[in-house]
PDB file of C-alpha atoms and ligand atoms in Angstrom:
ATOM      1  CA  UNK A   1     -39.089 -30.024 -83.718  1.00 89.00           C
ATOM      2  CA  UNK A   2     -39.632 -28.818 -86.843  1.00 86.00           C
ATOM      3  CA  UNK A   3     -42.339 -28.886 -89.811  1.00 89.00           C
ATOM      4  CA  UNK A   4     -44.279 -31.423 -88.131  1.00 93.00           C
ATOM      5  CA  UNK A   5     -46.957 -31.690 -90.788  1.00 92.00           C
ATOM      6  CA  UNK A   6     -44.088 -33.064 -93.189  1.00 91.00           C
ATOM      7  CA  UNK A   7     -42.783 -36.064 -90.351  1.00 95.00           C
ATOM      8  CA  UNK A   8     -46.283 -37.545 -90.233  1.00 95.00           C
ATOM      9  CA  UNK A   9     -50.055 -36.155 -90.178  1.00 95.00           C
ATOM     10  CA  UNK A  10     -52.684 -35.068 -87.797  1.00 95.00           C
ATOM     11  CA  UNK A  11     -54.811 -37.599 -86.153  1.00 95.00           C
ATOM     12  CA  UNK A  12     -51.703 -40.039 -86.850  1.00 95.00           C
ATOM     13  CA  UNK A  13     -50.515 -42.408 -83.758  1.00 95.00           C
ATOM     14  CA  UNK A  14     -47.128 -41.082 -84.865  1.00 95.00           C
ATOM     15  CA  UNK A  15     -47.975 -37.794 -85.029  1.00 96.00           C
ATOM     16  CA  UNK A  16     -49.097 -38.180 -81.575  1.00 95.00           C
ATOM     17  CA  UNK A  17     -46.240 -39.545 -80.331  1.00 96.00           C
ATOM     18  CA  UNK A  18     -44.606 -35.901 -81.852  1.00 96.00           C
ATOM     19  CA  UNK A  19     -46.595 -33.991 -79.915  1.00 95.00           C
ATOM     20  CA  UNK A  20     -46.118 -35.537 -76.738  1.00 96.00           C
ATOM     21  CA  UNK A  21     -43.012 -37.146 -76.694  1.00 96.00           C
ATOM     22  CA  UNK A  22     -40.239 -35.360 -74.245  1.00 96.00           C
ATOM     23  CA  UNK A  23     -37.580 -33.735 -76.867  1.00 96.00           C
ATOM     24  CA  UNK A  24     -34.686 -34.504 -74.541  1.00 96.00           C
ATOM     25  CA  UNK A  25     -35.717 -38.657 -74.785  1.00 96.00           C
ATOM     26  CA  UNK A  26     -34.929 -38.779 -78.175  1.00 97.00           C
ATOM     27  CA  UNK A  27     -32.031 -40.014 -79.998  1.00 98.00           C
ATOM     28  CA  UNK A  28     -29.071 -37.797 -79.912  1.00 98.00           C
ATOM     29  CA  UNK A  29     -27.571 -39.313 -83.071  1.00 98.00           C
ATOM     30  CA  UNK A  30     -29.240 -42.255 -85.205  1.00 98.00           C
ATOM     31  CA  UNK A  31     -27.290 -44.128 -87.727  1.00 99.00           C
ATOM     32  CA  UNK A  32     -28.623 -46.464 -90.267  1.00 99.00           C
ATOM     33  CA  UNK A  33     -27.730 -49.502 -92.660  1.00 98.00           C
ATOM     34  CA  UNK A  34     -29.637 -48.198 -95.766  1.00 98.00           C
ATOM     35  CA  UNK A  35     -30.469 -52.168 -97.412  1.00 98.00           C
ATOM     36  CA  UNK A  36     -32.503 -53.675 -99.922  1.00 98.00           C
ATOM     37  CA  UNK A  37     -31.922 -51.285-102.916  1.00 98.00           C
ATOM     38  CA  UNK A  38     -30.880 -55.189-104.736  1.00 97.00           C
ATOM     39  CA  UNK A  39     -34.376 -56.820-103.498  1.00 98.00           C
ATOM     40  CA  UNK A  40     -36.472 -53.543-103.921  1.00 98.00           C
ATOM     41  CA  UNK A  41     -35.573 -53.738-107.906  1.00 98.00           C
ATOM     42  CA  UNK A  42     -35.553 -56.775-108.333  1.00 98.00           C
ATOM     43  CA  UNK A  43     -39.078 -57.136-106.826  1.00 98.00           C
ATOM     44  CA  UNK A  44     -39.949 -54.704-110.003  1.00 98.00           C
ATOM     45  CA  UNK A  45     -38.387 -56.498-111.971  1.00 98.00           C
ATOM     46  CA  UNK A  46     -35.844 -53.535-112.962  1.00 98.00           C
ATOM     47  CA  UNK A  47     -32.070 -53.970-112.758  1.00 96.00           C
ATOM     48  CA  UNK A  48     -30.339 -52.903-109.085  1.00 96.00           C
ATOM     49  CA  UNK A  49     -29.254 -49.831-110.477  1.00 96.00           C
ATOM     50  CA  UNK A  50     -32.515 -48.769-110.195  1.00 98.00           C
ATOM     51  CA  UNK A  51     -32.960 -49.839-106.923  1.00 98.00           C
ATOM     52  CA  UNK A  52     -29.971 -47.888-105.496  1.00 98.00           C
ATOM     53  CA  UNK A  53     -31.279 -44.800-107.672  1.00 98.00           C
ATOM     54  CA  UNK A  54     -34.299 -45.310-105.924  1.00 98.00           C
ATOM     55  CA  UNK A  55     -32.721 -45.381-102.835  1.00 98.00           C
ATOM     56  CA  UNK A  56     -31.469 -41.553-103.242  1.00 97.00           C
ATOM     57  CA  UNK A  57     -35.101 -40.509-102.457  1.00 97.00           C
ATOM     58  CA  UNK A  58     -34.680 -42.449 -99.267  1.00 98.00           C
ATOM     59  CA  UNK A  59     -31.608 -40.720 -97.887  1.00 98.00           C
ATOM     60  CA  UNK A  60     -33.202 -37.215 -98.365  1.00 97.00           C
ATOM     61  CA  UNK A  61     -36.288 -38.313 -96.085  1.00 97.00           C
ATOM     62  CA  UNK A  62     -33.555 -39.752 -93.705  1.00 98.00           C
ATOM     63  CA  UNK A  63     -32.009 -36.183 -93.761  1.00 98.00           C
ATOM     64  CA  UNK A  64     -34.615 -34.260 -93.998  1.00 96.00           C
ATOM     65  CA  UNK A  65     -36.977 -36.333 -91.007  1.00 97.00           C
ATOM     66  CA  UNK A  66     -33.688 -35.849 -89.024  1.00 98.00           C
ATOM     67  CA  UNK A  67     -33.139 -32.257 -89.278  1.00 97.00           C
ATOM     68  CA  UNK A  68     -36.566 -31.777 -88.574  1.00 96.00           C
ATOM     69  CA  UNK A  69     -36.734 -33.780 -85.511  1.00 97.00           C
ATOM     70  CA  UNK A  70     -33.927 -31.837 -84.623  1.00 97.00           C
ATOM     71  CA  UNK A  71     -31.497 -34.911 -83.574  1.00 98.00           C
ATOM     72  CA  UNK A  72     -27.576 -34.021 -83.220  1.00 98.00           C
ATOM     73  CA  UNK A  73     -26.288 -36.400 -85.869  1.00 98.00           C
ATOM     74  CA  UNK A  74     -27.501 -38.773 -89.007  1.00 98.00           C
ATOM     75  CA  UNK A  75     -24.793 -41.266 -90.250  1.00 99.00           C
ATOM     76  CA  UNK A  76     -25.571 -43.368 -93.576  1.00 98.00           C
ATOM     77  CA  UNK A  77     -23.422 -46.246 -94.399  1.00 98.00           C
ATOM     78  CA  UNK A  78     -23.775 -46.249 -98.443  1.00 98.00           C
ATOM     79  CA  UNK A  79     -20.994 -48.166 -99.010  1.00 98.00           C
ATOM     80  CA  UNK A  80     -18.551 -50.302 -97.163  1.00 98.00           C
ATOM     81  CA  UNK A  81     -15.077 -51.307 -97.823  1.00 98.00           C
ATOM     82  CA  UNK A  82     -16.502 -54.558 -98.974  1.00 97.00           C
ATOM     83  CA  UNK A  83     -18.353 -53.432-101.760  1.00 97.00           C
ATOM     84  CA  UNK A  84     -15.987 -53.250-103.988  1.00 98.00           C
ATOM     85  CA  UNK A  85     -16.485 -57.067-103.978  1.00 97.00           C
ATOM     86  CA  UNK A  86     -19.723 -55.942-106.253  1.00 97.00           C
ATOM     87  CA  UNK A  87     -19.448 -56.351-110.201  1.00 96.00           C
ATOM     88  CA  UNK A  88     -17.532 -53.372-111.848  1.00 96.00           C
ATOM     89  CA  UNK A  89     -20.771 -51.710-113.096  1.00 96.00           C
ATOM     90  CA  UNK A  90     -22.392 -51.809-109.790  1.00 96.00           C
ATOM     91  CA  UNK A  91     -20.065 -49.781-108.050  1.00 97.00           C
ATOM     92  CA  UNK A  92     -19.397 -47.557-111.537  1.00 97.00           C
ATOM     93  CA  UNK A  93     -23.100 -46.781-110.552  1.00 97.00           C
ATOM     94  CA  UNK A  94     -22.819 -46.330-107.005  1.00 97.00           C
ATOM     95  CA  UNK A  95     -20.439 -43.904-107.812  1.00 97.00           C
ATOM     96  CA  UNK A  96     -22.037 -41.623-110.164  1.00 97.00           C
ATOM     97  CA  UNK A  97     -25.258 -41.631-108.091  1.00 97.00           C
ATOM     98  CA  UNK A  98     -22.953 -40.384-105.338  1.00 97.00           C
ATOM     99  CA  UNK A  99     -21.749 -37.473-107.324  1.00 96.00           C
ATOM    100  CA  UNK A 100     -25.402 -36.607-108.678  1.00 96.00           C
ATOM    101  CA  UNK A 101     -26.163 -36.390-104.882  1.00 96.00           C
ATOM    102  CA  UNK A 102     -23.524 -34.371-104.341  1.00 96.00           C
ATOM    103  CA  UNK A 103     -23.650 -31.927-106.879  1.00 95.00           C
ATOM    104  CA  UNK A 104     -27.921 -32.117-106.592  1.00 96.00           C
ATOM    105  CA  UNK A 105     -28.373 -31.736-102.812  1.00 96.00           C
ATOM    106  CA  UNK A 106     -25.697 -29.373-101.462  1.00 97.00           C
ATOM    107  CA  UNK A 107     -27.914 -26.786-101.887  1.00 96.00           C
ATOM    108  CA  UNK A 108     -30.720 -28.407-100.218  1.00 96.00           C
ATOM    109  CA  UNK A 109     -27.677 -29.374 -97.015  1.00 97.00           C
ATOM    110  CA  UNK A 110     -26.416 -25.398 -96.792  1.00 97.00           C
ATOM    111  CA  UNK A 111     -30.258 -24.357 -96.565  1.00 95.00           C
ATOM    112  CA  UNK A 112     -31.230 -26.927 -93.766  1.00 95.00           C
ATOM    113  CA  UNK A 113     -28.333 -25.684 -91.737  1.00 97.00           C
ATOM    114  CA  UNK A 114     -26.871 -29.199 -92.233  1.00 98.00           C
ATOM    115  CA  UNK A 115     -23.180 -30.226 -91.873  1.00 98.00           C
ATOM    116  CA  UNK A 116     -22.103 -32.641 -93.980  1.00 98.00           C
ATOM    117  CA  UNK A 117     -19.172 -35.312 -92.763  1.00 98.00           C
ATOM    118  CA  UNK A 118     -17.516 -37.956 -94.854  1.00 98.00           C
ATOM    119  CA  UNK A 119     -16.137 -40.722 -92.877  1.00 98.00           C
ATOM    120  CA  UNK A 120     -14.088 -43.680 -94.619  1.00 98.00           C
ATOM    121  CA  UNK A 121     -11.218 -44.535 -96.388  1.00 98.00           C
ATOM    122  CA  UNK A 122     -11.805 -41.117 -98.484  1.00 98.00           C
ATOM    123  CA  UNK A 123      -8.237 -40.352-100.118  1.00 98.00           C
ATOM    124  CA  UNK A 124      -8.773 -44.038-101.884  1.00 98.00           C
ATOM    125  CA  UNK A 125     -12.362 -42.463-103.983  1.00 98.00           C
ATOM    126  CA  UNK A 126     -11.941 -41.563-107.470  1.00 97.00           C
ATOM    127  CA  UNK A 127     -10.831 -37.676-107.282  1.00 97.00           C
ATOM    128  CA  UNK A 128     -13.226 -36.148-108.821  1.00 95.00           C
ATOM    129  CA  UNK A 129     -15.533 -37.579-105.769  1.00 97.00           C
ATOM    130  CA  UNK A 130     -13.300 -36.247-102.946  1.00 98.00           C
ATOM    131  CA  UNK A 131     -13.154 -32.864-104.593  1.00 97.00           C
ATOM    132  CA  UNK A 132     -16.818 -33.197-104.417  1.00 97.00           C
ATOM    133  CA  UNK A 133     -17.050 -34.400-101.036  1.00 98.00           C
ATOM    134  CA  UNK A 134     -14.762 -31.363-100.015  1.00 98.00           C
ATOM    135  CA  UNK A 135     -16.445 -28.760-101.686  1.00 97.00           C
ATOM    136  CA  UNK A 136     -19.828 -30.120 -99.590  1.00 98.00           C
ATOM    137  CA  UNK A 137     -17.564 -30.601 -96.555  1.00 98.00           C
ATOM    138  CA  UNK A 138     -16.524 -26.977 -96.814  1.00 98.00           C
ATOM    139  CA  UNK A 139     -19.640 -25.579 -97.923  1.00 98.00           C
ATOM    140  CA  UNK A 140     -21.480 -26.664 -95.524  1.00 98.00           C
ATOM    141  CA  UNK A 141     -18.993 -26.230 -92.481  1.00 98.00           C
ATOM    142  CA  UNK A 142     -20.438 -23.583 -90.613  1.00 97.00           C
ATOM    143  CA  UNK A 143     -23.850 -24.981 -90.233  1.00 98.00           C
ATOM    144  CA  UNK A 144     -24.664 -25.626 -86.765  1.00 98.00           C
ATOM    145  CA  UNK A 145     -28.208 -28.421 -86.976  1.00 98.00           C
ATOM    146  CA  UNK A 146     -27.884 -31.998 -87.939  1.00 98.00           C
ATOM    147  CA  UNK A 147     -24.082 -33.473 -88.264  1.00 98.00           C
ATOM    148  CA  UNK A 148     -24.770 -35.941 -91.764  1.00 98.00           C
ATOM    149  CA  UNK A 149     -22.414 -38.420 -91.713  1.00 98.00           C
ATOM    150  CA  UNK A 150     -22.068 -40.302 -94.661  1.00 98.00           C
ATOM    151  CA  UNK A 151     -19.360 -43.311 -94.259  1.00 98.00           C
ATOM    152  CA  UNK A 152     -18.148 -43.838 -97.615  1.00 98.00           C
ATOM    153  CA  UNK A 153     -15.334 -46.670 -98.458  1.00 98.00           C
ATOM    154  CA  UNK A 154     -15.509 -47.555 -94.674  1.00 98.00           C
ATOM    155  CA  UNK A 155     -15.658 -50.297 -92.264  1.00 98.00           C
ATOM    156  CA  UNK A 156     -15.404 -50.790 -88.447  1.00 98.00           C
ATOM    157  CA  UNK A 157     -12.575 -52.841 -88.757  1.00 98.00           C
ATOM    158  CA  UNK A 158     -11.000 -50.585 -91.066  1.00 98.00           C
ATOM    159  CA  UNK A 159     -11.481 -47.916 -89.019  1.00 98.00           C
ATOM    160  CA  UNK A 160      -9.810 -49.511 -85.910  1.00 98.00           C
ATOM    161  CA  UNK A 161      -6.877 -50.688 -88.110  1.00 98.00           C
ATOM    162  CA  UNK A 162      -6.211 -46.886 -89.144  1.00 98.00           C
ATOM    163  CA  UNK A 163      -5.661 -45.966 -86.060  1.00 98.00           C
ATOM    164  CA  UNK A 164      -3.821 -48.741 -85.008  1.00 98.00           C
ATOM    165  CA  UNK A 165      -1.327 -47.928 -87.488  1.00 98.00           C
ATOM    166  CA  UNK A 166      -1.158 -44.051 -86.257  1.00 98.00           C
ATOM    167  CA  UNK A 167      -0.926 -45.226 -82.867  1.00 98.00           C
ATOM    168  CA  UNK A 168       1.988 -47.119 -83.467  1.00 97.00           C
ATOM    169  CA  UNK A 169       3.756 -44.275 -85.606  1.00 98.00           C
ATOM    170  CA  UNK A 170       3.150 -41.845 -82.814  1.00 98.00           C
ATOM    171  CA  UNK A 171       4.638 -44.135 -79.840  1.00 97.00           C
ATOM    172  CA  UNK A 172       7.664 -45.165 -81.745  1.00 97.00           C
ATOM    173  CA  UNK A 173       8.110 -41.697 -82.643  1.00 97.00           C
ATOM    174  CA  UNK A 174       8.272 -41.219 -79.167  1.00 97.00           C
ATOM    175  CA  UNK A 175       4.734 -38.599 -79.513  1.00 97.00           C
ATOM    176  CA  UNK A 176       2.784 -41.103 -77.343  1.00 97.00           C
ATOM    177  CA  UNK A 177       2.487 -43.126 -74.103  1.00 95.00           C
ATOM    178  CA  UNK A 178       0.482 -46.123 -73.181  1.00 96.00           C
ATOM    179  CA  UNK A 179      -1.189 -43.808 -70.403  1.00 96.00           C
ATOM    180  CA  UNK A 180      -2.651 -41.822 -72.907  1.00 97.00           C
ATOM    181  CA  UNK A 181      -4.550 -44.247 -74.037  1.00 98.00           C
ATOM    182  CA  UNK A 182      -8.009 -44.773 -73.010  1.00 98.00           C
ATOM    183  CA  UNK A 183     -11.402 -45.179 -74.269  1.00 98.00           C
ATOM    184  CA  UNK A 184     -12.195 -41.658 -74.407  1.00 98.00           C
ATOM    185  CA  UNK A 185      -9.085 -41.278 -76.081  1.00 98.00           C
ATOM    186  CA  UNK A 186      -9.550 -43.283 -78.292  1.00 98.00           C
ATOM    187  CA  UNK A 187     -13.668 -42.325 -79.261  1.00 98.00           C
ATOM    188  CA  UNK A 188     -11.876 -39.108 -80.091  1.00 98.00           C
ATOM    189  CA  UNK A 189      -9.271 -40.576 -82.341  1.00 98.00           C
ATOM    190  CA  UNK A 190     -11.898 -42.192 -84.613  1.00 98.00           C
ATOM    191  CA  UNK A 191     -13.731 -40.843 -87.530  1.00 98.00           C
ATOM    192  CA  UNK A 192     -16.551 -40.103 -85.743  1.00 98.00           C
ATOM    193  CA  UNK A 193     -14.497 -37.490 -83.367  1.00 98.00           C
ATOM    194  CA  UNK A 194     -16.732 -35.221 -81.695  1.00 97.00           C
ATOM    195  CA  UNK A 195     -20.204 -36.620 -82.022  1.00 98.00           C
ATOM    196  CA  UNK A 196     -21.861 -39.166 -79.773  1.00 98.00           C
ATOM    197  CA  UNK A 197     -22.334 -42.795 -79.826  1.00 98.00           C
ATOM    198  CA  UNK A 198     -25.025 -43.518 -82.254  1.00 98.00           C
ATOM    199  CA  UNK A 199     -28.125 -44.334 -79.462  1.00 98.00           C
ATOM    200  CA  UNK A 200     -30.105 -46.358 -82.298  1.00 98.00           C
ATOM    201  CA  UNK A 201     -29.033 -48.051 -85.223  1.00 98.00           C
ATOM    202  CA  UNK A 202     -31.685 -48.925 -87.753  1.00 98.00           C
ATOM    203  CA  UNK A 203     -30.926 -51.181 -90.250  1.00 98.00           C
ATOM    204  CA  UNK A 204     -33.831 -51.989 -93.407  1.00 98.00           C
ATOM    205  CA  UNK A 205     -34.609 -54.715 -95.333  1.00 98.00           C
ATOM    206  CA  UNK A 206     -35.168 -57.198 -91.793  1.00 98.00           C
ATOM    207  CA  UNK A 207     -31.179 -58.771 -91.867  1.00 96.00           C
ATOM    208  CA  UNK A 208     -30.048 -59.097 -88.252  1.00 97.00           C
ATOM    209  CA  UNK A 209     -26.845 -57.915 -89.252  1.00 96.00           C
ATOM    210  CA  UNK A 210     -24.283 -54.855 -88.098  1.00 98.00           C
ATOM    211  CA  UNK A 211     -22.178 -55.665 -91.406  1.00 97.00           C
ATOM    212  CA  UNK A 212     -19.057 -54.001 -89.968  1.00 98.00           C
ATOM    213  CA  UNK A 213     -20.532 -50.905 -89.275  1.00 98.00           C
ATOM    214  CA  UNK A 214     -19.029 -48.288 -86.176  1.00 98.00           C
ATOM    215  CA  UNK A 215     -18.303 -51.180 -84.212  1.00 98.00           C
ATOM    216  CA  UNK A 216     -16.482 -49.238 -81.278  1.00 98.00           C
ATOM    217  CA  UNK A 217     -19.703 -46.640 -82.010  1.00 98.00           C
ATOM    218  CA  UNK A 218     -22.172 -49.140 -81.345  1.00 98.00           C
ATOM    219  CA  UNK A 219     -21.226 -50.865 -78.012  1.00 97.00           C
ATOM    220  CA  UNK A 220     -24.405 -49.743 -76.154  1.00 96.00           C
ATOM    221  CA  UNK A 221     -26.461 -49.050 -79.381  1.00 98.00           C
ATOM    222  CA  UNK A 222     -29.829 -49.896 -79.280  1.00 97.00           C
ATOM    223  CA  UNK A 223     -30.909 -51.717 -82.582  1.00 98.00           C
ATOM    224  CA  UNK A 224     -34.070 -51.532 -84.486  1.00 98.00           C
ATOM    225  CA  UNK A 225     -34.459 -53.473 -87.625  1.00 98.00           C
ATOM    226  CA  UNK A 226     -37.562 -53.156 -89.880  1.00 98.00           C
ATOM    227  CA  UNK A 227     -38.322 -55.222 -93.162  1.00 98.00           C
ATOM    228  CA  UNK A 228     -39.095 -52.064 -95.414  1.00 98.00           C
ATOM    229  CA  UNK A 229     -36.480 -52.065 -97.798  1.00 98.00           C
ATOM    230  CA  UNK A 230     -34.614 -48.385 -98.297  1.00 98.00           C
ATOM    231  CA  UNK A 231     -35.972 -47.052-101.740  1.00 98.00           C
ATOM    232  CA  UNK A 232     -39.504 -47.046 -99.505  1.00 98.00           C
ATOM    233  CA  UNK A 233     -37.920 -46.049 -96.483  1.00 98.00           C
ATOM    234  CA  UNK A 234     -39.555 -42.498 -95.715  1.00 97.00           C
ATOM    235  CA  UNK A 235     -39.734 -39.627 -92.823  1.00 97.00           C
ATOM    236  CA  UNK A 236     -42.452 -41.770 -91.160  1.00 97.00           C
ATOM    237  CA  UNK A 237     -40.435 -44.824 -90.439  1.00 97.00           C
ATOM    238  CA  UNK A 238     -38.058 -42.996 -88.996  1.00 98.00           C
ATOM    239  CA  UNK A 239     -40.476 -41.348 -86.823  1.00 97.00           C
ATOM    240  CA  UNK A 240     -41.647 -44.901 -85.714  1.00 97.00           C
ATOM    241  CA  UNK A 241     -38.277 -45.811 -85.192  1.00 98.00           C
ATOM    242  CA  UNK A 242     -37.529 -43.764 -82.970  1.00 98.00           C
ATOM    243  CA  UNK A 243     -40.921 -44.155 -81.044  1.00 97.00           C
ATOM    244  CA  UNK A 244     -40.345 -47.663 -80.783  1.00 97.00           C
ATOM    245  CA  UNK A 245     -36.346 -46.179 -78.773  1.00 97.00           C
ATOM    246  CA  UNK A 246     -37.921 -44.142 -76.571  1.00 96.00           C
ATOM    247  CA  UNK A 247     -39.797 -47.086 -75.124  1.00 93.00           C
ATOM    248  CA  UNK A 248     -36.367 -48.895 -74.105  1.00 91.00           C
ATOM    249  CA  UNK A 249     -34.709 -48.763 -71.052  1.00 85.00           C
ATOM    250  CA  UNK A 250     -31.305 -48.088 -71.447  1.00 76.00           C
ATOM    251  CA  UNK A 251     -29.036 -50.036 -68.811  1.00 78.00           C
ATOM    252  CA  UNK A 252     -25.114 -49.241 -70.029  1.00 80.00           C
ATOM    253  CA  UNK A 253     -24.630 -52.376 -68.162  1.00 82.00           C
ATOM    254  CA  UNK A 254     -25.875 -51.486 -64.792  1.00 83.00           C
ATOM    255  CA  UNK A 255     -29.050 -51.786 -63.345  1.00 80.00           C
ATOM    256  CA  UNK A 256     -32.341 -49.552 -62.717  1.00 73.00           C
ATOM    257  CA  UNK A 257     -32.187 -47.902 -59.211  1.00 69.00           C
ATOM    258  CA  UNK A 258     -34.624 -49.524 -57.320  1.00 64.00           C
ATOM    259  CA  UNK A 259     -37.380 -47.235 -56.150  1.00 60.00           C
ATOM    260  CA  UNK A 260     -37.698 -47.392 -52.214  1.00 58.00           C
ATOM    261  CA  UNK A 261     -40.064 -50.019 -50.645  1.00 52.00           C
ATOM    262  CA  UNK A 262     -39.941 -51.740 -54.460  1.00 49.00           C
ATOM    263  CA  UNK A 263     -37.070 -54.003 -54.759  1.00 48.00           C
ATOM    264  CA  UNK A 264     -38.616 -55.710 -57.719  1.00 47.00           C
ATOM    265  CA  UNK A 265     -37.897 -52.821 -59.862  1.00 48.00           C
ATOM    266  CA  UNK A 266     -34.305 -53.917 -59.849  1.00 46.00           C
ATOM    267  CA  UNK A 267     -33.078 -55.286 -62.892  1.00 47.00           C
ATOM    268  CA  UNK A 268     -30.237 -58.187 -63.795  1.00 48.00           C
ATOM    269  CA  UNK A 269     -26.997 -57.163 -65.340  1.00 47.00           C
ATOM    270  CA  UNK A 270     -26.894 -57.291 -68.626  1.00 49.00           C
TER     271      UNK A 270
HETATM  272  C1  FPP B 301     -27.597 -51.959 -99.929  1.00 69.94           C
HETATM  273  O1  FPP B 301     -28.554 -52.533-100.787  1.00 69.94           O
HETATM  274  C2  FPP B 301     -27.280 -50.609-100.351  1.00 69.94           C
HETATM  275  C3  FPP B 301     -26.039 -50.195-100.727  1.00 69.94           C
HETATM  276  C4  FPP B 301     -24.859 -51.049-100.750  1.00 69.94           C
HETATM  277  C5  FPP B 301     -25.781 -48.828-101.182  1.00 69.94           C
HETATM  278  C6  FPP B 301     -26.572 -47.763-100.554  1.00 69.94           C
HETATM  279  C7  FPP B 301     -26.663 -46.688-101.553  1.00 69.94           C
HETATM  280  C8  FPP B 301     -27.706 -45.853-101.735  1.00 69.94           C
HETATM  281  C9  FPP B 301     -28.865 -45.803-100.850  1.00 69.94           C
HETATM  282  C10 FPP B 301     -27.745 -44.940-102.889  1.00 69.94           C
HETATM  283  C11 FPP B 301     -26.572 -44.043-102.947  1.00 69.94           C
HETATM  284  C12 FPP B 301     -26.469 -43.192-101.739  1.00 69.94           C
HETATM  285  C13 FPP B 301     -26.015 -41.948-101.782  1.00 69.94           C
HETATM  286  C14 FPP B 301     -25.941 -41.125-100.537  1.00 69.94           C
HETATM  287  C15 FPP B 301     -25.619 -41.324-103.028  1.00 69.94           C
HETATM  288  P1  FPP B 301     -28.194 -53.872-101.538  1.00 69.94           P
HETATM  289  O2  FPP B 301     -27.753 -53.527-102.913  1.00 69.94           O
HETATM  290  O3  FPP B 301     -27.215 -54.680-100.746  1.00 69.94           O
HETATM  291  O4  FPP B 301     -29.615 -54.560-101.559  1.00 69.94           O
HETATM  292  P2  FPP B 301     -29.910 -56.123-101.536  1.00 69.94           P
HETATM  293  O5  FPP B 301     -29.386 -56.660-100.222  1.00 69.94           O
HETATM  294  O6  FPP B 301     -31.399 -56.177-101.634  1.00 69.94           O
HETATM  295  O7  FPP B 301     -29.216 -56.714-102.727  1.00 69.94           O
END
């Protein structure tokens, strides 16, 4: 781990937990449901916009706090295929703020050693977005830390529909066979190719939601929601989320090996 002065201070119970915590029991990859950008404004009485602007600050501690806890992958869901649902403006906003990030922060991605992955419905962004999200994509391609995936214009289900439809264009073009297909087929058919189940999904603002989000991703997910809303979302709550995962006991549906001589060890099925 990295820079630990700037994922939480000295004398800190989660600073603590930094210094003693076993690397290899950490989260491999983390994703998040960034919320409460609406609620965070409004609270300030200043219009959502500003919320959401607000909420740029958040993402670069998400990134940042990742890459220096040195997990494998960071995916963001900043907007789904149902926000277009939102009022014109809103997602005129969205948009822009997107680019500014973009065009502001590549830098900052290249330097960390960052790799930057869109994941969505991309080809149906304005172009001017998916030049920028190429140019980021390809500038950043070489970097071997932190995967950032940010899932842009994308949903679960759309995702699973997708390849449904390729799935059927391969068989009937005769390029594919039921016995092909199996679930680690089809993990590496998915947008996500390549990186590893998310093994905690955090989601702000305290809805007990997954709001179509990696659904085949998330099967044995482990979730942790807290009430901060994202604009105040910082490096240190995602240092205390991920204390509060490396408590768990992770069970993939099967049980805990009971030690010998102490039956009671062994867990139910879940
Ligand atoms: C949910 O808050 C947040 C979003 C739909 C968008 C997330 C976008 C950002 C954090 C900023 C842009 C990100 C990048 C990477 C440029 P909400 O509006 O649903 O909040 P509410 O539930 O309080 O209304």
């Amino acid at each position: 781990m990295k820079d630990l002065d700037r994922l939480a201070l000295p004398g800190t119970p989660e600073r603590d937990f930094l210094d003693q915590v076993d690397p290899s029991s950490l989260p491999r990859h983390v994703a998040i449901i960034m919320d409460g950008n609406g609620r965070w404004a409004q609270g300030r009485g200043l219009p959502r916009v500003e919320g959401h602007r607000a909420g740029i600050h958040a993402v670069r501690e998400a990134v940042e706090g990742a890459a220096r806890l040195e997990l494998e992958a960071l995916t963001l869901y900043a907007f789904s295929t149902e926000n277009w649902k939102r009022p014109r403006w809103e997602i005129r906003a969205l948009m822009a703020l997107l680019k500014e990030y973009l065009q502001k922060e590549l830098s900052a991605l290249v330097d960390n050693n960052i790799r930057f992955r869109p994941i969505g419905r991309i080809h149906e962004l304005e172009e001017d977005i998916q030049r920028g999200l190429e140019r980021a994509v390809a500038a950043t391609a070489s970097n071997t830390g932190l995967l950032f995936q940010i899932a842009l214009n994308y949903s679960g289900r759309a995702e699973l529909v997708d390849l449904g439809r390729r799935i059927a264009e391969w068989a009937a073009a005769g390029a594919l066979s039921p016995r092909e297909i199996d679930e680690q087929w089809v993990a590496a058919h998915l947008e996500t190719a390549g990186c590893p189940d998310p093994d905690l999904l955090i989601r702000t603002s305290g809805e007990l939601r997954v709001s179509n989000f990696l659904l085949w991703q998330i099967a044995y997910t482990e979730l942790y929601i807290t009430p901060v809303l994202w604009p105040d979302f910082t490096a240190l709550h995602l240092v205390r989320a991920v204390a509060d995962f490396v408590r768990r006991e992770r069970r993939f549906g099967g049980v805990v090996e009971p030690s010998p001589g102490n039956a009671e060890d062994e867990l139910e099925e879940t």
